[in-house]
Short mmCIF file of C-alpha atoms in Angstrom, two decimals:
data_model
loop_
_atom_site.label_atom_id
_atom_site.label_comp_id
_atom_site.label_asym_id
_atom_site.label_seq_id
_atom_site.Cartn_x
_atom_site.Cartn_y
_atom_site.Cartn_z
CA UNK A 1 117.28 91.49 82.15
CA UNK A 2 119.69 89.26 80.23
CA UNK A 3 117.48 86.26 80.99
CA UNK A 4 114.45 88.21 79.79
CA UNK A 5 116.09 88.98 76.44
CA UNK A 6 117.17 85.36 75.91
CA UNK A 7 113.74 83.95 76.75
CA UNK A 8 112.07 86.49 74.47
CA UNK A 9 114.34 85.60 71.57
CA UNK A 10 113.71 81.88 72.04
CA UNK A 11 109.95 82.40 72.11
CA UNK A 12 109.96 84.64 69.05
CA UNK A 13 112.21 82.23 67.16
CA UNK A 14 109.91 79.32 68.03
CA UNK A 15 106.92 81.22 66.72
CA UNK A 16 108.60 82.41 63.56
CA UNK A 17 109.91 78.97 62.55
CA UNK A 18 106.49 77.38 62.85
CA UNK A 19 104.83 76.23 59.61
CA UNK A 20 101.34 76.61 61.06
CA UNK A 21 99.04 79.46 60.00
CA UNK A 22 100.05 82.64 61.75
CA UNK A 23 97.78 85.54 62.63
CA UNK A 24 99.00 88.91 63.77
CA UNK A 25 96.76 91.09 65.92
CA UNK A 26 97.13 94.58 67.28
CA UNK A 27 95.15 95.50 70.35
CA UNK A 28 94.68 97.91 73.18
CA UNK A 29 92.54 98.54 76.18
CA UNK A 30 92.05 99.58 79.77
CA UNK A 31 94.60 98.35 82.28
CA UNK A 32 93.22 98.56 85.81
CA UNK A 33 95.80 97.84 88.48
CA UNK A 34 93.76 96.33 91.28
CA UNK A 35 90.88 97.19 88.95
CA UNK A 36 90.59 100.86 89.90
CA UNK A 37 94.07 102.39 89.45
CA UNK A 38 93.77 103.28 85.78
CA UNK A 39 96.09 102.68 82.88
CA UNK A 40 96.30 101.60 79.26
CA UNK A 41 97.81 98.61 77.54
CA UNK A 42 98.78 98.11 73.91
CA UNK A 43 99.73 94.75 72.50
CA UNK A 44 100.92 92.96 69.44
CA UNK A 45 100.16 89.30 69.19
CA UNK A 46 101.46 86.46 67.07
CA UNK A 47 99.07 83.53 66.99
CA UNK A 48 100.06 80.17 65.51
CA UNK A 49 96.96 78.24 64.59
CA UNK A 50 97.85 74.66 65.55
CA UNK A 51 94.36 73.38 64.69
CA UNK A 52 90.85 74.79 64.36
CA UNK A 53 90.45 74.65 68.08
CA UNK A 54 93.92 75.39 69.37
CA UNK A 55 96.61 77.94 68.93
CA UNK A 56 99.80 79.06 70.58
CA UNK A 57 100.06 82.76 71.36
CA UNK A 58 103.07 84.99 71.69
CA UNK A 59 102.13 88.47 72.86
CA UNK A 60 104.06 91.59 73.71
CA UNK A 61 102.39 94.12 76.03
CA UNK A 62 103.34 97.71 76.55
CA UNK A 63 101.43 99.55 79.23
CA UNK A 64 101.24 102.36 81.70
CA UNK A 65 99.20 102.86 84.86
CA UNK A 66 98.86 105.33 87.69
CA UNK A 67 98.46 104.39 91.33
CA UNK A 68 98.07 107.68 93.16
CA UNK A 69 100.42 108.15 96.13
CA UNK A 70 102.16 104.90 95.25
CA UNK A 71 103.73 104.89 91.79
CA UNK A 72 103.31 105.23 88.05
CA UNK A 73 104.23 102.03 86.25
CA UNK A 74 105.57 101.65 82.73
CA UNK A 75 105.85 98.02 81.72
CA UNK A 76 106.76 95.83 78.82
CA UNK A 77 106.45 92.10 78.83
CA UNK A 78 106.29 89.14 76.54
CA UNK A 79 103.94 86.28 77.25
CA UNK A 80 103.62 82.89 75.64
CA UNK A 81 100.78 80.44 76.06
CA UNK A 82 97.92 78.38 74.85
CA UNK A 83 94.53 79.37 73.42
CA UNK A 84 91.45 77.14 73.12
CA UNK A 85 88.98 78.38 70.53
CA UNK A 86 85.33 77.36 70.40
CA UNK A 87 83.12 77.31 67.31
CA UNK A 88 81.12 80.28 68.57
CA UNK A 89 84.23 82.47 68.47
CA UNK A 90 84.68 82.41 72.20
CA UNK A 91 88.16 81.54 73.36
CA UNK A 92 90.04 80.88 76.58
CA UNK A 93 93.75 81.40 76.98
CA UNK A 94 96.56 81.13 79.46
CA UNK A 95 99.90 82.90 79.08
CA UNK A 96 102.93 83.24 81.27
CA UNK A 97 105.19 86.18 80.74
CA UNK A 98 108.42 87.87 81.60
CA UNK A 99 109.14 91.54 81.43
CA UNK A 100 110.20 94.69 83.16
CA UNK A 101 108.36 97.31 85.17
CA UNK A 102 109.79 100.79 85.56
CA UNK A 103 108.22 102.69 88.43
CA UNK A 104 108.06 106.42 89.11
CA UNK A 105 107.11 107.72 92.53
CA UNK A 106 103.66 109.31 92.70
CA UNK A 107 103.35 111.88 95.46
CA UNK A 108 102.93 115.60 96.04
CA UNK A 109 106.70 115.91 96.37
CA UNK A 110 109.83 113.78 96.48
CA UNK A 111 112.88 114.62 98.57
CA UNK A 112 116.31 113.13 98.76
CA UNK A 113 118.59 113.08 101.81
CA UNK A 114 122.33 113.12 101.40
CA UNK A 115 124.79 111.46 103.76
CA UNK A 116 126.03 114.95 104.73
CA UNK A 117 122.62 115.85 106.15
CA UNK A 118 121.38 117.91 103.23
CA UNK A 119 117.83 117.42 102.04
CA UNK A 120 116.80 118.55 98.59
CA UNK A 121 114.09 117.92 96.05
CA UNK A 122 114.60 114.48 94.55
CA UNK A 123 113.73 112.92 91.22
CA UNK A 124 110.72 110.67 90.81
CA UNK A 125 112.53 107.75 89.24
CA UNK A 126 111.65 104.58 91.01
CA UNK A 127 113.08 101.24 90.08
CA UNK A 128 113.32 98.87 87.16
CA UNK A 129 111.91 95.61 88.47
CA UNK A 130 111.95 92.18 86.90
CA UNK A 131 108.29 91.38 86.37
CA UNK A 132 107.12 87.85 85.58
CA UNK A 133 103.40 87.47 85.05
CA UNK A 134 100.54 85.03 84.84
CA UNK A 135 97.72 85.96 82.46
CA UNK A 136 94.59 83.90 81.98
CA UNK A 137 92.05 85.39 79.59
CA UNK A 138 88.74 85.06 77.86
CA UNK A 139 87.82 86.64 74.54
CA UNK A 140 85.61 86.56 71.53
CA UNK A 141 86.56 86.60 67.84
CA UNK A 142 83.84 88.39 65.90
CA UNK A 143 83.22 87.34 62.31
CA UNK A 144 85.77 89.35 60.38
CA UNK A 145 88.89 90.68 62.00
CA UNK A 146 88.03 92.06 65.40
CA UNK A 147 88.10 90.56 68.88
CA UNK A 148 87.32 91.68 72.41
CA UNK A 149 88.94 90.31 75.50
CA UNK A 150 89.18 90.37 79.28
CA UNK A 151 92.56 89.42 80.76
CA UNK A 152 93.23 89.33 84.47
CA UNK A 153 96.92 89.64 85.19
CA UNK A 154 99.00 88.70 88.19
CA UNK A 155 102.44 90.29 88.03
CA UNK A 156 105.38 90.58 90.34
CA UNK A 157 108.02 93.15 91.17
CA UNK A 158 111.38 91.57 91.91
CA UNK A 159 113.21 92.48 94.05
CA UNK A 160 111.08 94.12 96.72
CA UNK A 161 112.02 94.45 100.39
CA UNK A 162 113.73 91.10 101.00
CA UNK A 163 111.67 89.16 98.48
CA UNK A 164 109.11 90.28 95.88
CA UNK A 165 105.82 92.14 95.68
CA UNK A 166 102.81 91.05 93.70
CA UNK A 167 100.09 93.04 91.96
CA UNK A 168 96.86 92.18 90.21
CA UNK A 169 95.22 93.90 87.26
CA UNK A 170 92.27 93.54 84.99
CA UNK A 171 92.72 94.29 81.29
CA UNK A 172 89.73 94.83 79.01
CA UNK A 173 90.28 95.59 75.35
CA UNK A 174 89.85 95.15 71.64
CA UNK A 175 92.10 93.65 68.95
CA UNK A 176 92.20 93.74 65.19
CA UNK A 177 93.69 91.04 62.97
CA UNK A 178 96.04 92.43 60.35
CA UNK B 1 85.28 99.36 82.87
CA UNK B 2 83.37 102.63 83.30
CA UNK B 3 82.33 101.55 86.77
CA UNK B 4 85.95 100.86 87.65
CA UNK B 5 87.00 104.28 86.39
CA UNK B 6 84.22 105.98 88.35
CA UNK B 7 85.21 104.17 91.53
CA UNK B 8 88.86 105.06 91.00
CA UNK B 9 88.04 108.73 90.63
CA UNK B 10 85.87 108.88 93.73
CA UNK B 11 87.06 110.83 96.74
CA UNK B 12 89.08 108.96 99.32
CA UNK B 13 90.90 110.40 102.31
CA UNK B 14 93.79 108.07 101.50
CA UNK B 15 94.27 109.62 98.08
CA UNK B 16 93.41 113.24 98.79
CA UNK B 17 93.93 114.33 102.38
CA UNK B 18 97.02 115.96 103.81
CA UNK B 19 100.53 116.18 102.36
CA UNK B 20 101.98 113.01 100.93
CA UNK B 21 105.61 112.82 99.95
CA UNK B 22 108.56 110.45 99.71
CA UNK B 23 112.04 110.67 101.15
CA UNK B 24 114.75 108.86 99.24
CA UNK B 25 117.70 107.77 101.30
CA UNK B 26 120.25 105.02 100.75
CA UNK B 27 118.10 103.30 98.15
CA UNK B 28 114.85 103.37 100.13
CA UNK B 29 111.90 105.48 98.99
CA UNK B 30 110.03 106.01 102.25
CA UNK B 31 106.47 107.41 102.11
CA UNK B 32 105.49 110.15 104.57
CA UNK B 33 101.91 111.27 105.16
CA UNK B 34 101.17 114.44 107.12
CA UNK B 35 97.51 114.75 107.96
CA UNK B 36 95.23 116.09 110.63
CA UNK B 37 94.30 119.58 111.75
CA UNK B 38 96.10 122.00 109.39
CA UNK B 39 95.71 124.86 111.88
CA UNK B 40 97.48 123.04 114.68
CA UNK B 41 100.84 124.23 115.96
CA UNK B 42 101.56 120.74 117.24
CA UNK B 43 103.05 117.99 115.10
CA UNK B 44 103.33 114.44 116.37
CA UNK B 45 105.82 112.31 114.45
CA UNK B 46 105.04 108.61 114.75
CA UNK B 47 107.38 105.63 114.62
CA UNK B 48 105.67 102.35 113.84
CA UNK B 49 106.36 98.98 115.36
CA UNK B 50 107.57 95.66 114.07
CA UNK B 51 110.13 96.09 112.75
CA UNK B 52 108.31 95.52 109.52
CA UNK B 53 104.85 96.90 110.27
CA UNK B 54 103.59 100.13 108.69
CA UNK B 55 103.03 103.69 109.85
CA UNK B 56 100.30 104.22 107.26
CA UNK B 57 98.10 101.68 109.02
CA UNK B 58 97.95 103.92 112.12
CA UNK B 59 95.56 106.03 110.05
CA UNK B 60 92.79 103.45 110.04
CA UNK B 61 92.13 103.34 113.76
CA UNK B 62 89.99 105.43 116.03
CA UNK B 63 92.73 106.60 118.40
CA UNK B 64 94.68 108.37 115.68
CA UNK B 65 91.51 109.67 114.03
CA UNK B 66 90.77 111.48 117.29
CA UNK B 67 94.28 112.93 117.47
CA UNK B 68 94.02 114.14 113.88
CA UNK B 69 91.09 116.38 114.85
CA UNK B 70 93.39 118.43 117.10
CA UNK B 71 96.92 117.90 115.82
CA UNK B 72 98.99 117.36 112.71
CA UNK B 73 100.15 113.76 112.61
CA UNK B 74 103.15 112.48 110.68
CA UNK B 75 103.05 108.86 109.54
CA UNK B 76 105.83 107.14 107.61
CA UNK B 77 106.92 103.66 106.66
CA UNK B 78 110.40 102.53 107.62
CA UNK B 79 112.66 100.73 105.12
CA UNK B 80 111.80 97.05 104.51
CA UNK B 81 108.32 97.96 105.84
CA UNK B 82 104.83 98.89 104.67
CA UNK B 83 104.72 100.66 101.34
CA UNK B 84 108.37 101.67 101.21
CA UNK B 85 109.75 101.26 97.72
CA UNK B 86 113.26 101.18 96.33
CA UNK B 87 116.16 98.81 95.83
CA UNK B 88 118.54 98.61 98.74
CA UNK B 89 120.95 96.18 100.20
CA UNK B 90 119.95 93.65 102.82
CA UNK B 91 123.02 94.72 104.81
CA UNK B 92 121.12 97.93 105.67
CA UNK B 93 118.75 95.96 107.87
CA UNK B 94 120.33 97.10 111.12
CA UNK B 95 118.85 99.03 114.08
CA UNK B 96 121.44 101.77 113.57
CA UNK B 97 120.29 102.27 109.99
CA UNK B 98 116.71 102.73 111.23
CA UNK B 99 117.92 105.38 113.68
CA UNK B 100 119.74 107.09 110.81
CA UNK B 101 116.58 106.96 108.67
CA UNK B 102 114.57 108.46 111.54
CA UNK B 103 117.08 111.29 111.72
CA UNK B 104 116.57 112.05 108.02
CA UNK B 105 112.77 111.88 108.23
CA UNK B 106 112.71 114.17 111.26
CA UNK B 107 115.13 116.60 109.58
CA UNK B 108 112.86 116.76 106.54
CA UNK B 109 109.72 117.35 108.63
CA UNK B 110 111.45 120.05 110.71
CA UNK B 111 112.62 121.74 107.54
CA UNK B 112 109.25 121.50 105.80
CA UNK B 113 107.12 122.58 108.78
CA UNK B 114 109.14 125.15 110.72
CA UNK B 115 107.82 126.74 113.89
CA UNK B 116 105.71 123.85 115.14
CA UNK B 117 105.87 122.15 118.52
CA UNK B 118 107.12 118.65 117.81
CA UNK B 119 106.42 115.47 119.76
CA UNK B 120 107.76 112.00 119.02
CA UNK B 121 105.49 108.99 119.47
CA UNK B 122 106.77 105.43 119.07
CA UNK B 123 104.85 102.21 119.40
CA UNK B 124 106.43 98.86 120.35
CA UNK B 125 109.64 98.59 118.27
CA UNK B 126 108.96 102.24 117.38
CA UNK B 127 109.25 103.08 121.09
CA UNK B 128 112.65 101.43 121.19
CA UNK B 129 113.63 103.25 118.01
CA UNK B 130 112.51 106.52 119.58
CA UNK B 131 114.68 105.90 122.65
CA UNK B 132 117.69 105.04 120.48
CA UNK B 133 117.14 108.15 118.40
CA UNK B 134 116.33 110.65 121.15
CA UNK B 135 119.20 109.49 123.36
CA UNK B 136 121.87 110.18 120.74
CA UNK B 137 123.39 113.29 119.18
CA UNK B 138 121.08 115.67 121.06
CA UNK B 139 118.17 114.71 118.80
CA UNK B 140 115.82 115.31 121.71
CA UNK B 141 116.43 119.07 121.43
CA UNK B 142 113.93 119.28 118.58
CA UNK B 143 111.09 117.82 120.64
CA UNK B 144 108.79 119.05 123.39
CA UNK B 145 108.09 115.51 124.51
CA UNK B 146 108.21 111.76 123.91
CA UNK B 147 105.18 109.47 124.00
CA UNK B 148 106.27 105.88 124.48
CA UNK B 149 103.44 103.50 123.56
CA UNK B 150 104.14 100.01 124.85
CA UNK B 151 107.69 100.47 123.63
CA UNK B 152 110.48 97.95 123.79
CA UNK B 153 113.83 99.02 125.25
CA UNK B 154 115.98 96.09 126.39
CA UNK B 155 115.39 92.72 124.72
CA UNK B 156 116.69 90.43 127.42
CA UNK B 157 114.49 92.06 130.06
CA UNK B 158 111.39 92.01 127.84
CA UNK B 159 111.86 88.39 126.92
CA UNK B 160 111.88 87.42 130.60
CA UNK B 161 108.91 89.66 131.50
CA UNK B 162 107.00 88.19 128.58
CA UNK B 163 107.82 84.69 129.79
CA UNK B 164 106.56 85.55 133.29
CA UNK B 165 103.43 87.13 131.87
CA UNK B 166 102.66 83.98 129.88
CA UNK B 167 103.56 81.40 132.53
CA UNK B 168 101.55 83.28 135.17
CA UNK B 169 98.42 82.72 133.09
CA UNK B 170 98.92 79.20 131.79
CA UNK B 171 98.10 77.31 135.05
CA UNK B 172 94.59 78.82 135.10
CA UNK B 173 94.09 77.81 131.48
CA UNK B 174 95.16 74.24 132.22
CA UNK B 175 92.37 73.75 134.77
CA UNK B 176 89.59 75.48 132.82
CA UNK B 177 86.65 73.24 131.88
CA UNK B 178 87.24 71.80 128.39
CA UNK B 179 90.80 73.11 128.49
CA UNK B 180 93.02 72.31 125.52
CA UNK B 181 95.58 70.78 127.84
CA UNK B 182 97.88 69.72 125.04
CA UNK B 183 98.16 73.31 123.77
CA UNK B 184 98.77 74.95 127.14
CA UNK B 185 101.24 72.24 128.17
CA UNK B 186 103.10 72.89 124.92
CA UNK B 187 103.79 76.41 126.18
CA UNK B 188 105.18 75.12 129.48
CA UNK B 189 107.35 72.63 127.60
CA UNK B 190 108.56 75.31 125.21
CA UNK B 191 109.89 77.47 128.02
CA UNK B 192 111.55 74.48 129.68
CA UNK B 193 113.42 73.87 126.45
CA UNK B 194 113.94 77.59 125.67
CA UNK B 195 114.38 79.43 128.96
CA UNK B 196 115.59 82.64 127.30
CA UNK B 197 114.16 82.97 123.77
CA UNK B 198 115.18 85.92 121.61
CA UNK B 199 112.88 88.88 122.07
CA UNK B 200 112.48 89.43 118.34
CA UNK B 201 113.78 86.24 116.70
CA UNK B 202 111.56 83.74 118.53
CA UNK B 203 108.00 83.85 117.21
CA UNK B 204 106.39 81.33 119.56
CA UNK B 205 106.01 83.68 122.58
CA UNK B 206 104.06 86.17 120.43
CA UNK B 207 101.71 83.38 119.40
CA UNK B 208 101.23 82.40 123.04
CA UNK B 209 100.55 86.00 124.06
CA UNK B 210 97.90 86.32 121.36
CA UNK B 211 96.21 83.14 122.59
CA UNK B 212 96.14 84.70 126.07
CA UNK B 213 94.72 88.03 124.78
CA UNK B 214 97.82 89.98 125.61
CA UNK B 215 98.13 91.45 122.15
CA UNK B 216 94.58 92.66 121.45
CA UNK B 217 92.63 92.59 124.70
CA UNK B 218 89.35 91.79 123.00
CA UNK B 219 89.80 91.51 119.27
CA UNK B 220 86.09 91.35 118.44
CA UNK B 221 85.40 94.53 120.39
CA UNK B 222 88.49 96.19 118.95
CA UNK B 223 87.22 95.51 115.42
CA UNK B 224 83.84 96.97 116.35
CA UNK B 225 85.48 100.17 117.56
CA UNK B 226 87.93 100.29 114.65
CA UNK B 227 86.19 98.92 111.55
CA UNK B 228 88.73 98.27 108.80
CA UNK B 229 87.61 99.80 105.47
CA UNK B 230 88.91 96.96 103.31
CA UNK B 231 87.19 98.09 100.10
CA UNK B 232 88.60 101.58 100.36
CA UNK B 233 92.06 100.32 101.28
CA UNK B 234 92.21 97.97 98.30
CA UNK B 235 90.49 100.10 95.64
CA UNK B 236 90.90 103.74 96.69
CA UNK B 237 94.09 104.21 98.67
CA UNK B 238 97.84 104.32 98.30
CA UNK B 239 98.04 100.84 99.80
CA UNK B 240 99.43 98.18 97.49
CA UNK B 241 99.78 94.48 98.15
CA UNK B 242 103.35 95.32 99.06
CA UNK B 243 101.88 96.05 102.48
CA UNK B 244 101.55 92.30 102.99
CA UNK B 245 105.15 91.56 102.00
CA UNK B 246 106.92 91.12 105.30
CA UNK B 247 110.57 92.02 105.01
CA UNK B 248 111.78 90.62 108.29
CA UNK B 249 111.38 86.87 107.90
CA UNK B 250 114.97 85.86 108.53
CA UNK B 251 115.96 84.82 112.02
CA UNK B 252 119.52 86.08 111.54
CA UNK B 253 118.15 89.57 110.93
CA UNK B 254 116.01 89.55 114.02
CA UNK B 255 118.91 88.40 116.16
CA UNK B 256 120.40 91.87 115.58
CA UNK B 257 117.33 93.25 117.36
CA UNK B 258 117.43 90.65 120.17
CA UNK B 259 120.63 92.11 121.59
CA UNK B 260 119.44 95.71 121.65
CA UNK B 261 119.62 97.55 124.94
CA UNK B 262 118.91 101.28 124.79
CA UNK B 263 119.12 101.75 128.55
CA UNK B 264 122.22 103.96 128.15
CA UNK B 265 120.29 106.16 125.71
CA UNK B 266 117.49 106.53 128.28
CA UNK B 267 120.10 108.05 130.57
CA UNK B 268 120.60 110.84 128.03
CA UNK B 269 116.92 111.70 127.60
CA UNK B 270 115.68 114.62 129.66
CA UNK B 271 112.58 115.80 127.77
CA UNK B 272 109.06 115.28 129.16
CA UNK B 273 108.00 111.69 128.61
CA UNK B 274 104.76 109.77 128.84
CA UNK B 275 104.91 105.98 129.07
CA UNK B 276 101.41 105.03 127.93
CA UNK B 277 100.76 101.30 128.28
CA UNK B 278 98.05 98.71 128.07
CA UNK B 279 97.83 97.22 131.56
CA UNK B 280 97.23 93.81 129.98
CA UNK B 281 100.02 93.98 127.41
CA UNK B 282 101.77 90.63 127.13
CA UNK B 283 103.96 91.60 124.16
CA UNK B 284 105.86 94.33 126.00
CA UNK B 285 104.58 93.85 129.55
CA UNK B 286 103.88 96.90 131.74
CA UNK B 287 106.99 96.19 133.84
CA UNK B 288 108.94 97.63 130.90
CA UNK B 289 107.17 100.98 131.39
CA UNK B 290 108.42 101.06 135.00
CA UNK B 291 111.94 100.17 133.82
CA UNK B 292 111.89 103.01 131.28
CA UNK B 293 110.59 105.42 133.92
CA UNK B 294 113.37 104.49 136.35
CA UNK B 295 116.14 104.80 133.77
CA UNK B 296 115.00 108.01 132.06
CA UNK B 297 117.01 111.09 133.00
CA UNK B 298 113.86 113.24 132.75
CA UNK B 299 112.92 114.95 136.02
CA UNK B 300 110.23 113.03 137.98
CA UNK B 301 107.81 115.93 137.57
CA UNK B 302 108.03 115.64 133.81
CA UNK B 303 107.66 111.90 133.37
CA UNK B 304 104.69 109.68 133.95
CA UNK B 305 103.56 106.07 133.53
CA UNK B 306 99.91 105.46 132.66
CA UNK B 307 98.63 101.89 132.47
CA UNK B 308 95.22 101.62 130.83
CA UNK B 309 92.98 98.80 132.12
CA UNK B 310 91.44 96.28 129.72
CA UNK B 311 94.03 97.18 127.15
CA UNK B 312 96.65 95.07 125.41
CA UNK B 313 99.60 95.99 123.23
CA UNK B 314 97.97 98.84 121.29
CA UNK B 315 96.03 101.43 123.33
CA UNK B 316 94.99 103.24 120.14
CA UNK B 317 93.15 100.06 119.07
CA UNK B 318 91.83 98.74 122.37
CA UNK B 319 91.01 101.97 124.22
CA UNK B 320 91.06 104.78 121.63
CA UNK B 321 89.20 107.37 123.72
CA UNK B 322 91.43 106.87 126.74
CA UNK B 323 94.50 106.86 124.48
CA UNK B 324 93.40 110.18 122.99
CA UNK B 325 92.70 111.73 126.41
CA UNK B 326 96.10 110.77 127.82
CA UNK B 327 98.04 111.89 124.76
CA UNK B 328 96.09 115.17 124.60
CA UNK B 329 96.66 115.87 128.26
CA UNK B 330 100.39 115.37 127.84
CA UNK B 331 100.66 117.39 124.63
CA UNK B 332 98.58 120.29 125.94
CA UNK B 333 100.74 120.39 129.05
CA UNK B 334 104.08 120.56 127.24
CA UNK B 335 103.38 122.06 123.79
#
């Protein structure tokens, strides 16, 4: 978590000290873990326009999803990457991110066994996992202030078992430039 | 997006059937799924193999589907396995910890479903786990019977029986028309260099057994009988990609399993027991079933070895109908 905070601060500082034109966008959309396990994602994005065709993007995501009989996930991550913008308004982007994923067990019931042999109802708190991510994306800037986007996301849960677990998601949403 | 939402909301047995709960113990959040005939007085608690496989995957094959029509089945994933969640220390990867976890899972099921007739069924490593569990602390008192499915018991013995099983078959392969002589000779050379490989830590013998059809007897036929519903598993089930994360990749860990010998525990087990085996199993060869039979303290009238022809390491995959018949016969007799 300490690493996550340091990296975030470095990325934010880099963006803020830039003299290039900066756009701020707020967005939100559907977050589908493995497409069909539903959730929502909200984001705030800082875009440094390096040229007409290129920009660097710093984005913070906050999201929540439900995977029945597995877990609920609450996540926050910060991604930084590159965006290529075409004259038509279409753009392609690639971000890498770091963040955290807090899970909550999703089941009919949760029990907890004690070392003394007692078994009682347990809480649903899961784990706080370190969650790096890889997010390519495609979007479209409409004339004016709005944009739509589709962002696949590959994200990890570390630690898991003796290594890490990976997940995929598809995000589809809408942003507004402030 | 709408299509995705509609698919996600659709009915799926994996998301709706039975009771699904978690047991938290020593950092592991282990999923338990109880499904089957809700009116049954019989509950069969399963112990999956590996270590590192998953109990939830029992639910996608024909043999267990048949059992679920008559009985209540209990499936769960052991720590470091399947869809188990949680943060826990690597030092807990010991056979004794798995026995302790089994004790907690069984205690929970007994508490949650009182008054049932309980049976314990373990497959492969799960059979060894069952022996270790039943043979200690009078755990067997809670059960009407034990169904040992191609279960391990004593690593050193199994490693040698596996070696014999493989080397008995290699000479015929070497003289087959268009034989891949280099491959089959590699097996002979391997055993010359490794006369006593670890039963769990050495992976090569398992590869050789698969090549000789001692794991699945006829994989193509097995898949026909047990079609895997990939779309449902990925998009409408509790399965996550965590299922594919194998927790037992370190040789040092598996060496703790190599030295296991639960023969003394067999000497404490007196409940009715069925050793149900694939006659063509090369992973835990049928000689192990005879060894378990001889060392069990159960009276001869209450123990039985059944070896199913044209069947490899998993009778519920290769011969689901026969598997169901034999298990049913045993359960109906002792419930």
